[in-house]
Amino acid sequence: MHSNNISLLGFTLAVLSTQVLGRSCHLTTTVYHRQNSACGYGSCIPGDTLGGSGVLKIDDKIKWDGDGANYDKLSNGAGVDVDADGLKFHIDALGVPDIKDKPSCKVHIGDYTNLGKGKVDNIGLPGVVGKDFDCTHDWNC
């Protein structure tokens, strides 16, 4: 009888801790600009490549794959509204990589604002220069 009470108590605590902690959310967002300026053998097509994307994982499963995210919205636009797996939030624009020194990493989840961790990557490959802004957000959702 004593061991049954301990087992029941252990099970109850496990269930309660799962309900209190909820699901684990991990969001990454990126905005980038590449300037292709080199000419190798053959034709030379200089130009710019602009991009913006994001990925939301809930309990390590992809629930949003950046649908609706692009450079215009994530650089200096209105940001992106996300509705994925019953979770709604708004990603603020990260900023224009060519103008700002670091990204602004803000996600609004209801009345709560999650300030993520920002990272800047300067790209200096042969014939290609650019800058990436990356943001990472983790929270219990």
CSV table of C-alpha atoms in Angstrom, one decimal:
chain,number,residue,atom,x,y,z
A,1,MET,CA,0.0,0.0,0.0
A,2,HIS,CA,2.8,2.4,0.9
A,3,SER,CA,4.6,1.9,-2.5
A,4,ASN,CA,1.3,2.4,-4.4
A,5,ASN,CA,0.9,5.8,-2.6
A,6,ILE,CA,4.5,6.7,-3.6
A,7,SER,CA,3.8,5.7,-7.2
A,8,LEU,CA,0.6,7.6,-7.3
A,9,LEU,CA,2.3,10.7,-5.9
A,10,GLY,CA,5.1,10.4,-8.4
A,11,PHE,CA,2.7,10.1,-11.3
A,12,THR,CA,0.6,13.1,-10.0
A,13,LEU,CA,3.8,15.2,-9.7
A,14,ALA,CA,4.9,14.3,-13.2
A,15,VAL,CA,1.5,15.2,-14.7
A,16,LEU,CA,1.3,18.5,-12.8
A,17,SER,CA,4.9,19.5,-13.8
A,18,THR,CA,4.0,18.9,-17.5
A,19,GLN,CA,0.9,21.0,-17.2
A,20,VAL,CA,2.7,23.8,-15.4
A,21,LEU,CA,5.7,23.9,-17.8
A,22,GLY,CA,3.6,23.5,-21.0
A,23,ARG,CA,5.2,23.2,-24.4
A,24,SER,CA,8.6,24.3,-25.3
A,25,CYS,CA,8.7,26.9,-28.1
A,26,HIS,CA,11.9,27.8,-30.1
A,27,LEU,CA,11.7,30.5,-32.8
A,28,THR,CA,14.5,31.5,-35.1
A,29,THR,CA,14.2,34.4,-37.6
A,30,THR,CA,16.7,35.7,-40.2
A,31,VAL,CA,16.9,38.7,-42.5
A,32,TYR,CA,19.9,39.0,-44.9
A,33,HIS,CA,21.4,40.9,-47.8
A,34,ARG,CA,24.0,39.6,-50.2
A,35,GLN,CA,25.8,41.7,-52.8
A,36,ASN,CA,27.2,39.5,-55.6
A,37,SER,CA,30.0,41.5,-57.2
A,38,ALA,CA,32.6,39.1,-58.6
A,39,CYS,CA,33.1,37.9,-62.1
A,40,GLY,CA,34.8,34.7,-62.6
A,41,TYR,CA,35.2,32.9,-65.9
A,42,GLY,CA,32.3,33.4,-68.2
A,43,SER,CA,29.5,35.9,-67.7
A,44,CYS,CA,29.2,38.3,-64.9
A,45,ILE,CA,25.9,39.0,-63.3
A,46,PRO,CA,26.2,41.4,-60.3
A,47,GLY,CA,23.2,41.8,-58.1
A,48,ASP,CA,21.6,41.7,-54.7
A,49,THR,CA,19.9,38.9,-52.9
A,50,LEU,CA,17.6,39.8,-50.1
A,51,GLY,CA,15.8,37.3,-47.9
A,52,GLY,CA,13.9,36.9,-44.7
A,53,SER,CA,12.6,33.7,-43.0
A,54,GLY,CA,11.7,32.0,-39.8
A,55,VAL,CA,11.1,28.6,-38.2
A,56,LEU,CA,9.0,27.8,-35.1
A,57,LYS,CA,9.5,24.5,-33.3
A,58,ILE,CA,7.1,23.4,-30.6
A,59,ASP,CA,8.6,20.5,-28.6
A,60,ASP,CA,11.2,20.1,-31.3
A,61,LYS,CA,8.6,19.7,-34.1
A,62,ILE,CA,8.4,22.3,-36.9
A,63,LYS,CA,5.0,24.0,-36.6
A,64,TRP,CA,5.7,27.1,-38.8
A,65,ASP,CA,8.2,27.2,-41.6
A,66,GLY,CA,8.3,30.9,-42.3
A,67,ASP,CA,5.1,31.1,-44.4
A,68,GLY,CA,4.4,34.8,-44.9
A,69,ALA,CA,7.9,36.0,-43.8
A,70,ASN,CA,10.1,37.8,-46.3
A,71,TYR,CA,12.8,40.5,-46.5
A,72,ASP,CA,10.3,43.4,-46.7
A,73,LYS,CA,8.3,42.4,-43.7
A,74,LEU,CA,11.3,41.3,-41.5
A,75,SER,CA,13.7,44.1,-42.3
A,76,ASN,CA,11.8,47.4,-41.9
A,77,GLY,CA,8.2,46.4,-42.6
A,78,ALA,CA,5.3,45.6,-40.3
A,79,GLY,CA,6.7,42.3,-39.2
A,80,VAL,CA,4.9,38.9,-39.4
A,81,ASP,CA,1.8,37.6,-37.6
A,82,VAL,CA,2.0,33.9,-36.9
A,83,ASP,CA,-0.8,31.5,-36.0
A,84,ALA,CA,0.6,28.0,-35.6
A,85,ASP,CA,-0.7,25.0,-33.7
A,86,GLY,CA,-3.0,27.2,-31.6
A,87,LEU,CA,-0.3,29.7,-30.8
A,88,LYS,CA,-0.6,33.3,-32.0
A,89,PHE,CA,2.2,35.9,-31.9
A,90,HIS,CA,3.7,38.8,-33.8
A,91,ILE,CA,7.4,39.0,-34.9
A,92,ASP,CA,8.6,42.6,-35.1
A,93,ALA,CA,10.9,43.6,-37.9
A,94,LEU,CA,14.6,42.8,-37.2
A,95,GLY,CA,15.9,45.9,-39.0
A,96,VAL,CA,17.8,46.5,-42.2
A,97,PRO,CA,21.2,44.8,-42.1
A,98,ASP,CA,22.9,47.4,-44.2
A,99,ILE,CA,21.8,50.2,-41.9
A,100,LYS,CA,21.7,48.9,-38.3
A,101,ASP,CA,24.6,47.4,-36.2
A,102,LYS,CA,22.4,44.7,-34.6
A,103,PRO,CA,19.0,43.2,-34.9
A,104,SER,CA,16.0,44.1,-32.8
A,105,CYS,CA,14.6,40.7,-31.5
A,106,LYS,CA,11.1,41.2,-30.3
A,107,VAL,CA,8.2,38.8,-30.4
A,108,HIS,CA,4.8,39.8,-28.9
A,109,ILE,CA,2.8,36.9,-27.4
A,110,GLY,CA,-0.4,38.5,-26.2
A,111,ASP,CA,0.6,41.2,-23.7
A,112,TYR,CA,4.0,39.6,-23.2
A,113,THR,CA,7.1,40.7,-25.2
A,114,ASN,CA,9.8,38.1,-25.6
A,115,LEU,CA,13.2,39.7,-26.2
A,116,GLY,CA,15.3,37.2,-28.1
A,117,LYS,CA,19.0,36.8,-28.5
A,118,GLY,CA,20.4,38.6,-31.6
A,119,LYS,CA,23.4,37.7,-33.7
A,120,VAL,CA,25.1,39.4,-36.6
A,121,ASP,CA,27.1,37.6,-39.3
A,122,ASN,CA,29.2,39.6,-41.8
A,123,ILE,CA,29.7,37.6,-44.9
A,124,GLY,CA,32.9,38.0,-46.8
A,125,LEU,CA,33.2,35.3,-49.4
A,126,PRO,CA,35.1,35.7,-52.7
A,127,GLY,CA,32.7,37.8,-54.9
A,128,VAL,CA,30.0,38.0,-52.3
A,129,VAL,CA,29.6,40.4,-49.3
A,130,GLY,CA,26.7,40.7,-47.0
A,131,LYS,CA,25.2,40.8,-43.6
A,132,ASP,CA,22.8,38.5,-41.7
A,133,PHE,CA,20.6,39.4,-38.7
A,134,ASP,CA,19.5,36.3,-36.7
A,135,CYS,CA,17.2,36.2,-33.7
A,136,THR,CA,16.5,33.3,-31.4
A,137,HIS,CA,13.6,33.1,-29.0
A,138,ASP,CA,12.8,30.4,-26.4
A,139,TRP,CA,9.7,30.3,-24.1
A,140,ASN,CA,7.2,27.9,-22.6
A,141,CYS,CA,4.0,28.2,-24.7
